[in-house]
Amino acid sequence: MDSESVSIELPGAGVRPWDQLLRDVRELEMRFDMLIAQYMQFVQPTSPKSASATPQPAVSSGPLRTSEGRQGCAQLENEIKSVLGDLDAVIKEMVETVQLQRGSSRVLERHRGLYNDYLREFQRYQSNVQNALARSDLIGDANTSSTAAVDVGDRDRLVVERGRIDQAHTDIDMVLDQAFSVRQDLSEQRAFISGATSRMVDVTERIPGVNLLLGRIRSRKRKEKVILAIVISVCISILFFVIS
């Protein structure tokens, strides 16, 4: 079974940046899509003959009838379990990041929902594989050779559709990331303005002479206004006296 390795930096010392967590979770989701598409080749539910009939898992025409195929299936299961474990670890780290108000809770909920869907999907296919293996052991190679093969066309269409959905999710993540960045910038600007105001208040408090000087200037201006008002009143009184 050919497989590609994905290098994911799992949580260690401290919380990693939100952008790095998003890249890791997307890589793991793409890795899971590729592995589950390979895993689907081993078993596929057969179409029921009637509306009341229950679909039965059908063993793929080749892989599960050989020991090499069964070993490949088991190896693929272990790889999927490893990817799901890594994905769960990254999502837990995303939870910590959101709690520190460094990430988007909506993005976290979407990826956590995808993880739960992946887990249920893998468990469903794993159960079908186990049932198919048990059924194959009971009825023998003669009967298993006549079972239905996997509908490759339908599987490919499902993989393509999932790729489109993942691309749409990626676009949504980009928009949410941009909105989150704008919010961070606004918060930083507000903190900068608050800091500048606090520094100005500190300066006036540390230099008492500045407040004293400002107070004297305001007092002198008030005196000048009073004197000017008295002079104007006297001039107006003299003007009325001369006219009368």
PDB file of C-alpha atoms in Angstrom:
ATOM      1  CA  MET A   1       0.000   0.000   0.000  1.00  0.00           C
ATOM      2  CA  ASP A   2       1.627   3.254  -1.167  1.00  0.00           C
ATOM      3  CA  SER A   3       1.430   6.083   1.300  1.00  0.00           C
ATOM      4  CA  GLU A   4       2.763   9.609   1.618  1.00  0.00           C
ATOM      5  CA  SER A   5       4.115  10.979   4.854  1.00  0.00           C
ATOM      6  CA  VAL A   6       2.886  14.292   6.177  1.00  0.00           C
ATOM      7  CA  SER A   7       5.112  16.187   8.589  1.00  0.00           C
ATOM      8  CA  ILE A   8       2.936  17.619  11.344  1.00  0.00           C
ATOM      9  CA  GLU A   9       4.411  19.495  14.272  1.00  0.00           C
ATOM     10  CA  LEU A  10       2.397  18.214  17.208  1.00  0.00           C
ATOM     11  CA  PRO A  11       1.949  20.306  20.368  1.00  0.00           C
ATOM     12  CA  GLY A  12       4.945  20.342  22.632  1.00  0.00           C
ATOM     13  CA  ALA A  13       6.251  23.232  24.644  1.00  0.00           C
ATOM     14  CA  GLY A  14       3.787  26.094  24.548  1.00  0.00           C
ATOM     15  CA  VAL A  15       0.955  27.007  22.221  1.00  0.00           C
ATOM     16  CA  ARG A  16       1.848  27.412  18.549  1.00  0.00           C
ATOM     17  CA  PRO A  17       0.591  30.229  16.286  1.00  0.00           C
ATOM     18  CA  TRP A  18      -2.975  29.944  14.988  1.00  0.00           C
ATOM     19  CA  ASP A  19      -1.834  29.983  11.354  1.00  0.00           C
ATOM     20  CA  GLN A  20       0.439  26.987  11.949  1.00  0.00           C
ATOM     21  CA  LEU A  21      -2.408  25.071  13.600  1.00  0.00           C
ATOM     22  CA  LEU A  22      -4.689  25.776  10.612  1.00  0.00           C
ATOM     23  CA  ARG A  23      -2.040  24.516   8.179  1.00  0.00           C
ATOM     24  CA  ASP A  24      -1.534  21.343  10.222  1.00  0.00           C
ATOM     25  CA  VAL A  25      -5.244  20.568  10.552  1.00  0.00           C
ATOM     26  CA  ARG A  26      -5.817  21.080   6.815  1.00  0.00           C
ATOM     27  CA  GLU A  27      -2.889  18.806   5.922  1.00  0.00           C
ATOM     28  CA  LEU A  28      -4.234  16.105   8.235  1.00  0.00           C
ATOM     29  CA  GLU A  29      -7.745  16.410   6.768  1.00  0.00           C
ATOM     30  CA  MET A  30      -6.354  16.091   3.227  1.00  0.00           C
ATOM     31  CA  ARG A  31      -4.302  13.091   4.359  1.00  0.00           C
ATOM     32  CA  PHE A  32      -7.402  11.461   5.833  1.00  0.00           C
ATOM     33  CA  ASP A  33      -9.367  12.023   2.602  1.00  0.00           C
ATOM     34  CA  MET A  34      -6.644  10.283   0.615  1.00  0.00           C
ATOM     35  CA  LEU A  35      -6.390   7.329   3.021  1.00  0.00           C
ATOM     36  CA  ILE A  36     -10.156   6.825   3.367  1.00  0.00           C
ATOM     37  CA  ALA A  37     -10.478   6.824  -0.435  1.00  0.00           C
ATOM     38  CA  GLN A  38      -7.967   3.948  -0.515  1.00  0.00           C
ATOM     39  CA  TYR A  39      -9.740   2.224   2.358  1.00  0.00           C
ATOM     40  CA  MET A  40     -13.069   2.378   0.499  1.00  0.00           C
ATOM     41  CA  GLN A  41     -11.607   0.072  -2.148  1.00  0.00           C
ATOM     42  CA  PHE A  42     -11.705  -2.856   0.258  1.00  0.00           C
ATOM     43  CA  VAL A  43     -15.443  -2.857   0.888  1.00  0.00           C
ATOM     44  CA  GLN A  44     -18.585  -1.325  -0.604  1.00  0.00           C
ATOM     45  CA  PRO A  45     -22.226  -1.899   0.412  1.00  0.00           C
ATOM     46  CA  THR A  46     -24.147  -3.824  -2.237  1.00  0.00           C
ATOM     47  CA  SER A  47     -27.417  -2.469  -3.582  1.00  0.00           C
ATOM     48  CA  PRO A  48     -30.492  -4.065  -1.986  1.00  0.00           C
ATOM     49  CA  LYS A  49     -32.730  -6.151  -4.235  1.00  0.00           C
ATOM     50  CA  SER A  50     -35.862  -4.602  -2.732  1.00  0.00           C
ATOM     51  CA  ALA A  51     -36.805  -1.531  -0.763  1.00  0.00           C
ATOM     52  CA  SER A  52     -36.993  -3.520   2.467  1.00  0.00           C
ATOM     53  CA  ALA A  53     -33.735  -5.357   1.967  1.00  0.00           C
ATOM     54  CA  THR A  54     -30.719  -4.371   4.060  1.00  0.00           C
ATOM     55  CA  PRO A  55     -27.483  -3.672   2.151  1.00  0.00           C
ATOM     56  CA  GLN A  56     -24.651  -6.039   2.947  1.00  0.00           C
ATOM     57  CA  PRO A  57     -20.949  -5.235   2.763  1.00  0.00           C
ATOM     58  CA  ALA A  58     -19.391  -6.749  -0.301  1.00  0.00           C
ATOM     59  CA  VAL A  59     -15.761  -7.820  -0.318  1.00  0.00           C
ATOM     60  CA  SER A  60     -13.718  -6.191  -3.049  1.00  0.00           C
ATOM     61  CA  SER A  61     -12.954  -8.582  -5.889  1.00  0.00           C
ATOM     62  CA  GLY A  62      -9.266  -8.933  -5.052  1.00  0.00           C
ATOM     63  CA  PRO A  63      -7.481  -7.381  -2.070  1.00  0.00           C
ATOM     64  CA  LEU A  64      -9.225  -8.950   0.936  1.00  0.00           C
ATOM     65  CA  ARG A  65      -9.028 -12.494  -0.477  1.00  0.00           C
ATOM     66  CA  THR A  66      -5.234 -12.567  -0.119  1.00  0.00           C
ATOM     67  CA  SER A  67      -3.029 -12.341   2.948  1.00  0.00           C
ATOM     68  CA  GLU A  68      -1.115  -9.479   1.360  1.00  0.00           C
ATOM     69  CA  GLY A  69      -4.357  -7.595   0.819  1.00  0.00           C
ATOM     70  CA  ARG A  70      -5.445  -8.127   4.401  1.00  0.00           C
ATOM     71  CA  GLN A  71      -2.076  -6.953   5.680  1.00  0.00           C
ATOM     72  CA  GLY A  72      -2.350  -3.873   3.488  1.00  0.00           C
ATOM     73  CA  CYS A  73      -5.833  -3.220   4.848  1.00  0.00           C
ATOM     74  CA  ALA A  74      -4.597  -3.522   8.445  1.00  0.00           C
ATOM     75  CA  GLN A  75      -1.662  -1.203   7.703  1.00  0.00           C
ATOM     76  CA  LEU A  76      -4.029   1.331   6.151  1.00  0.00           C
ATOM     77  CA  GLU A  77      -6.274   1.163   9.226  1.00  0.00           C
ATOM     78  CA  ASN A  78      -3.279   1.931  11.449  1.00  0.00           C
ATOM     79  CA  GLU A  79      -2.329   4.895   9.276  1.00  0.00           C
ATOM     80  CA  ILE A  80      -5.876   6.271   9.437  1.00  0.00           C
ATOM     81  CA  LYS A  81      -5.934   5.835  13.225  1.00  0.00           C
ATOM     82  CA  SER A  82      -2.605   7.674  13.452  1.00  0.00           C
ATOM     83  CA  VAL A  83      -3.928  10.564  11.335  1.00  0.00           C
ATOM     84  CA  LEU A  84      -7.087  10.776  13.446  1.00  0.00           C
ATOM     85  CA  GLY A  85      -4.977  10.804  16.615  1.00  0.00           C
ATOM     86  CA  ASP A  86      -2.793  13.612  15.269  1.00  0.00           C
ATOM     87  CA  LEU A  87      -5.893  15.526  14.158  1.00  0.00           C
ATOM     88  CA  ASP A  88      -7.435  15.180  17.621  1.00  0.00           C
ATOM     89  CA  ALA A  89      -4.210  16.467  19.220  1.00  0.00           C
ATOM     90  CA  VAL A  90      -4.079  19.524  16.935  1.00  0.00           C
ATOM     91  CA  ILE A  91      -7.757  20.311  17.592  1.00  0.00           C
ATOM     92  CA  LYS A  92      -7.130  20.144  21.343  1.00  0.00           C
ATOM     93  CA  GLU A  93      -4.303  22.639  20.900  1.00  0.00           C
ATOM     94  CA  MET A  94      -6.660  24.847  18.865  1.00  0.00           C
ATOM     95  CA  VAL A  95      -9.069  24.748  21.828  1.00  0.00           C
ATOM     96  CA  GLU A  96      -6.305  26.069  24.086  1.00  0.00           C
ATOM     97  CA  THR A  97      -5.496  28.806  21.568  1.00  0.00           C
ATOM     98  CA  VAL A  98      -9.154  29.890  21.354  1.00  0.00           C
ATOM     99  CA  GLN A  99      -9.359  29.972  25.149  1.00  0.00           C
ATOM    100  CA  LEU A 100      -6.431  32.409  25.076  1.00  0.00           C
ATOM    101  CA  GLN A 101      -8.422  34.522  22.565  1.00  0.00           C
ATOM    102  CA  ARG A 102      -5.835  33.963  19.835  1.00  0.00           C
ATOM    103  CA  GLY A 103      -8.036  32.022  17.407  1.00  0.00           C
ATOM    104  CA  SER A 104     -11.480  31.826  15.843  1.00  0.00           C
ATOM    105  CA  SER A 105     -14.066  29.730  17.688  1.00  0.00           C
ATOM    106  CA  ARG A 106     -16.127  29.306  14.486  1.00  0.00           C
ATOM    107  CA  VAL A 107     -13.173  27.804  12.624  1.00  0.00           C
ATOM    108  CA  LEU A 108     -12.493  25.525  15.596  1.00  0.00           C
ATOM    109  CA  GLU A 109     -16.093  24.270  15.707  1.00  0.00           C
ATOM    110  CA  ARG A 110     -16.062  23.533  11.967  1.00  0.00           C
ATOM    111  CA  HIS A 111     -12.843  21.517  12.132  1.00  0.00           C
ATOM    112  CA  ARG A 112     -14.030  19.712  15.262  1.00  0.00           C
ATOM    113  CA  GLY A 113     -17.243  18.802  13.438  1.00  0.00           C
ATOM    114  CA  LEU A 114     -15.211  17.503  10.482  1.00  0.00           C
ATOM    115  CA  TYR A 115     -13.129  15.404  12.870  1.00  0.00           C
ATOM    116  CA  ASN A 116     -16.242  13.825  14.360  1.00  0.00           C
ATOM    117  CA  ASP A 117     -17.559  13.103  10.845  1.00  0.00           C
ATOM    118  CA  TYR A 118     -14.231  11.531   9.869  1.00  0.00           C
ATOM    119  CA  LEU A 119     -14.256   9.362  12.979  1.00  0.00           C
ATOM    120  CA  ARG A 120     -17.799   8.103  12.335  1.00  0.00           C
ATOM    121  CA  GLU A 121     -17.020   7.492   8.665  1.00  0.00           C
ATOM    122  CA  PHE A 122     -13.912   5.469   9.481  1.00  0.00           C
ATOM    123  CA  GLN A 123     -15.740   3.428  12.118  1.00  0.00           C
ATOM    124  CA  ARG A 124     -18.516   2.669   9.635  1.00  0.00           C
ATOM    125  CA  TYR A 125     -16.115   1.471   6.952  1.00  0.00           C
ATOM    126  CA  GLN A 126     -14.057  -0.428   9.513  1.00  0.00           C
ATOM    127  CA  SER A 127     -17.171  -2.253  10.643  1.00  0.00           C
ATOM    128  CA  ASN A 128     -18.013  -3.087   7.031  1.00  0.00           C
ATOM    129  CA  VAL A 129     -14.506  -4.426   6.447  1.00  0.00           C
ATOM    130  CA  GLN A 130     -14.702  -6.619   9.537  1.00  0.00           C
ATOM    131  CA  ASN A 131     -18.120  -7.954   8.511  1.00  0.00           C
ATOM    132  CA  ALA A 132     -16.868  -8.564   4.995  1.00  0.00           C
ATOM    133  CA  LEU A 133     -13.842 -10.467   6.274  1.00  0.00           C
ATOM    134  CA  ALA A 134     -16.021 -12.629   8.531  1.00  0.00           C
ATOM    135  CA  ARG A 135     -18.441 -13.246   5.667  1.00  0.00           C
ATOM    136  CA  SER A 136     -15.561 -14.103   3.359  1.00  0.00           C
ATOM    137  CA  ASP A 137     -14.221 -16.649   5.826  1.00  0.00           C
ATOM    138  CA  LEU A 138     -17.670 -18.272   6.119  1.00  0.00           C
ATOM    139  CA  ILE A 139     -18.739 -18.563   2.513  1.00  0.00           C
ATOM    140  CA  GLY A 140     -15.277 -19.249   1.057  1.00  0.00           C
ATOM    141  CA  ASP A 141     -13.485 -18.063  -2.029  1.00  0.00           C
ATOM    142  CA  ALA A 142     -16.002 -19.619  -4.413  1.00  0.00           C
ATOM    143  CA  ASN A 143     -18.828 -17.409  -3.252  1.00  0.00           C
ATOM    144  CA  THR A 144     -16.759 -14.296  -2.533  1.00  0.00           C
ATOM    145  CA  SER A 145     -15.494 -14.272  -6.113  1.00  0.00           C
ATOM    146  CA  SER A 146     -19.057 -13.663  -7.282  1.00  0.00           C
ATOM    147  CA  THR A 147     -19.769 -10.687  -5.006  1.00  0.00           C
ATOM    148  CA  ALA A 148     -20.143  -7.182  -6.374  1.00  0.00           C
ATOM    149  CA  ALA A 149     -17.037  -5.076  -6.971  1.00  0.00           C
ATOM    150  CA  VAL A 150     -16.603  -1.538  -5.792  1.00  0.00           C
ATOM    151  CA  ASP A 151     -18.287   1.076  -7.934  1.00  0.00           C
ATOM    152  CA  VAL A 152     -15.159   3.027  -8.844  1.00  0.00           C
ATOM    153  CA  GLY A 153     -17.072   5.744 -10.696  1.00  0.00           C
ATOM    154  CA  ASP A 154     -19.253   6.598  -7.709  1.00  0.00           C
ATOM    155  CA  ARG A 155     -16.263   6.570  -5.381  1.00  0.00           C
ATOM    156  CA  ASP A 156     -14.302   8.904  -7.628  1.00  0.00           C
ATOM    157  CA  ARG A 157     -17.248  11.282  -7.827  1.00  0.00           C
ATOM    158  CA  LEU A 158     -17.500  11.298  -4.042  1.00  0.00           C
ATOM    159  CA  VAL A 159     -13.778  12.047  -3.720  1.00  0.00           C
ATOM    160  CA  VAL A 160     -14.041  14.915  -6.225  1.00  0.00           C
ATOM    161  CA  GLU A 161     -17.087  16.325  -4.425  1.00  0.00           C
ATOM    162  CA  ARG A 162     -15.282  16.125  -1.099  1.00  0.00           C
ATOM    163  CA  GLY A 163     -12.338  17.957  -2.638  1.00  0.00           C
ATOM    164  CA  ARG A 164     -14.663  20.762  -3.739  1.00  0.00           C
ATOM    165  CA  ILE A 165     -16.197  20.986  -0.285  1.00  0.00           C
ATOM    166  CA  ASP A 166     -12.743  21.103   1.315  1.00  0.00           C
ATOM    167  CA  GLN A 167     -11.736  23.885  -1.080  1.00  0.00           C
ATOM    168  CA  ALA A 168     -14.843  25.856  -0.111  1.00  0.00           C
ATOM    169  CA  HIS A 169     -13.977  25.338   3.552  1.00  0.00           C
ATOM    170  CA  THR A 170     -10.441  26.555   2.860  1.00  0.00           C
ATOM    171  CA  ASP A 171     -11.805  29.741   1.257  1.00  0.00           C
ATOM    172  CA  ILE A 172     -14.056  30.305   4.275  1.00  0.00           C
ATOM    173  CA  ASP A 173     -11.073  29.836   6.570  1.00  0.00           C
ATOM    174  CA  MET A 174      -9.114  32.454   4.614  1.00  0.00           C
ATOM    175  CA  VAL A 175     -11.951  34.985   4.954  1.00  0.00           C
ATOM    176  CA  LEU A 176     -12.286  34.273   8.669  1.00  0.00           C
ATOM    177  CA  ASP A 177      -8.524  34.572   9.104  1.00  0.00           C
ATOM    178  CA  GLN A 178      -8.555  37.973   7.407  1.00  0.00           C
ATOM    179  CA  ALA A 179     -11.400  39.138   9.654  1.00  0.00           C
ATOM    180  CA  PHE A 180      -9.539  37.841  12.688  1.00  0.00           C
ATOM    181  CA  SER A 181      -6.382  39.708  11.578  1.00  0.00           C
ATOM    182  CA  VAL A 182      -8.350  42.953  11.184  1.00  0.00           C
ATOM    183  CA  ARG A 183      -9.781  42.539  14.659  1.00  0.00           C
ATOM    184  CA  GLN A 184      -6.279  41.952  16.030  1.00  0.00           C
ATOM    185  CA  ASP A 185      -5.011  45.113  14.304  1.00  0.00           C
ATOM    186  CA  LEU A 186      -7.850  47.185  15.737  1.00  0.00           C
ATOM    187  CA  SER A 187      -7.168  45.811  19.204  1.00  0.00           C
ATOM    188  CA  GLU A 188      -3.475  46.681  18.880  1.00  0.00           C
ATOM    189  CA  GLN A 189      -4.300  50.220  17.753  1.00  0.00           C
ATOM    190  CA  ARG A 190      -6.676  50.685  20.677  1.00  0.00           C
ATOM    191  CA  ALA A 191      -3.993  49.432  23.056  1.00  0.00           C
ATOM    192  CA  PHE A 192      -1.464  51.835  21.501  1.00  0.00           C
ATOM    193  CA  ILE A 193      -3.766  54.843  21.927  1.00  0.00           C
ATOM    194  CA  SER A 194      -4.563  53.867  25.510  1.00  0.00           C
ATOM    195  CA  GLY A 195      -0.861  53.517  26.217  1.00  0.00           C
ATOM    196  CA  ALA A 196      -0.113  56.965  24.782  1.00  0.00           C
ATOM    197  CA  THR A 197      -2.831  58.515  26.973  1.00  0.00           C
ATOM    198  CA  SER A 198      -1.482  56.756  30.038  1.00  0.00           C
ATOM    199  CA  ARG A 199       2.035  57.985  29.303  1.00  0.00           C
ATOM    200  CA  MET A 200       0.800  61.577  29.015  1.00  0.00           C
ATOM    201  CA  VAL A 201      -0.959  61.287  32.368  1.00  0.00           C
ATOM    202  CA  ASP A 202       2.199  59.802  33.904  1.00  0.00           C
ATOM    203  CA  VAL A 203       4.306  62.677  32.597  1.00  0.00           C
ATOM    204  CA  THR A 204       2.000  65.309  34.117  1.00  0.00           C
ATOM    205  CA  GLU A 205       1.975  63.439  37.424  1.00  0.00           C
ATOM    206  CA  ARG A 206       5.760  63.009  37.565  1.00  0.00           C
ATOM    207  CA  ILE A 207       6.440  66.714  36.824  1.00  0.00           C
ATOM    208  CA  PRO A 208       4.307  68.726  39.283  1.00  0.00           C
ATOM    209  CA  GLY A 209       5.756  71.987  37.927  1.00  0.00           C
ATOM    210  CA  VAL A 210       3.918  71.494  34.668  1.00  0.00           C
ATOM    211  CA  ASN A 211       0.536  71.407  36.392  1.00  0.00           C
ATOM    212  CA  LEU A 212       1.502  74.438  38.498  1.00  0.00           C
ATOM    213  CA  LEU A 213       2.589  76.392  35.419  1.00  0.00           C
ATOM    214  CA  LEU A 214      -0.603  75.523  33.577  1.00  0.00           C
ATOM    215  CA  GLY A 215      -2.643  76.628  36.594  1.00  0.00           C
ATOM    216  CA  ARG A 216      -0.866  79.995  36.764  1.00  0.00           C
ATOM    217  CA  ILE A 217      -1.424  80.573  33.062  1.00  0.00           C
ATOM    218  CA  ARG A 218      -5.144  79.861  33.404  1.00  0.00           C
ATOM    219  CA  SER A 219      -5.360  82.164  36.464  1.00  0.00           C
ATOM    220  CA  ARG A 220      -3.581  84.981  34.634  1.00  0.00           C
ATOM    221  CA  LYS A 221      -5.923  84.641  31.680  1.00  0.00           C
ATOM    222  CA  ARG A 222      -8.921  84.942  34.006  1.00  0.00           C
ATOM    223  CA  LYS A 223      -7.474  88.117  35.592  1.00  0.00           C
ATOM    224  CA  GLU A 224      -6.838  89.646  32.174  1.00  0.00           C
ATOM    225  CA  LYS A 225     -10.431  88.955  31.167  1.00  0.00           C
ATOM    226  CA  VAL A 226     -11.743  90.621  34.356  1.00  0.00           C
ATOM    227  CA  ILE A 227      -9.558  93.721  33.824  1.00  0.00           C
ATOM    228  CA  LEU A 228     -10.606  93.944  30.174  1.00  0.00           C
ATOM    229  CA  ALA A 229     -14.293  93.728  31.140  1.00  0.00           C
ATOM    230  CA  ILE A 230     -13.863  96.544  33.729  1.00  0.00           C
ATOM    231  CA  VAL A 231     -12.108  98.799  31.205  1.00  0.00           C
ATOM    232  CA  ILE A 232     -14.816  98.235  28.616  1.00  0.00           C
ATOM    233  CA  SER A 233     -17.538  99.004  31.191  1.00  0.00           C
ATOM    234  CA  VAL A 234     -15.832 102.258  32.230  1.00  0.00           C
ATOM    235  CA  CYS A 235     -15.416 103.362  28.603  1.00  0.00           C
ATOM    236  CA  ILE A 236     -19.076 102.669  27.863  1.00  0.00           C
ATOM    237  CA  SER A 237     -20.144 104.623  30.984  1.00  0.00           C
ATOM    238  CA  ILE A 238     -17.999 107.642  29.965  1.00  0.00           C
ATOM    239  CA  LEU A 239     -19.405 107.470  26.435  1.00  0.00           C
ATOM    240  CA  PHE A 240     -23.024 107.588  27.719  1.00  0.00           C
ATOM    241  CA  PHE A 241     -22.149 110.467  30.105  1.00  0.00           C
ATOM    242  CA  VAL A 242     -20.610 112.557  27.305  1.00  0.00           C
ATOM    243  CA  ILE A 243     -23.543 111.944  24.954  1.00  0.00           C
ATOM    244  CA  SER A 244     -26.117 112.822  27.598  1.00  0.00           C
TER     245      SER A 244
END
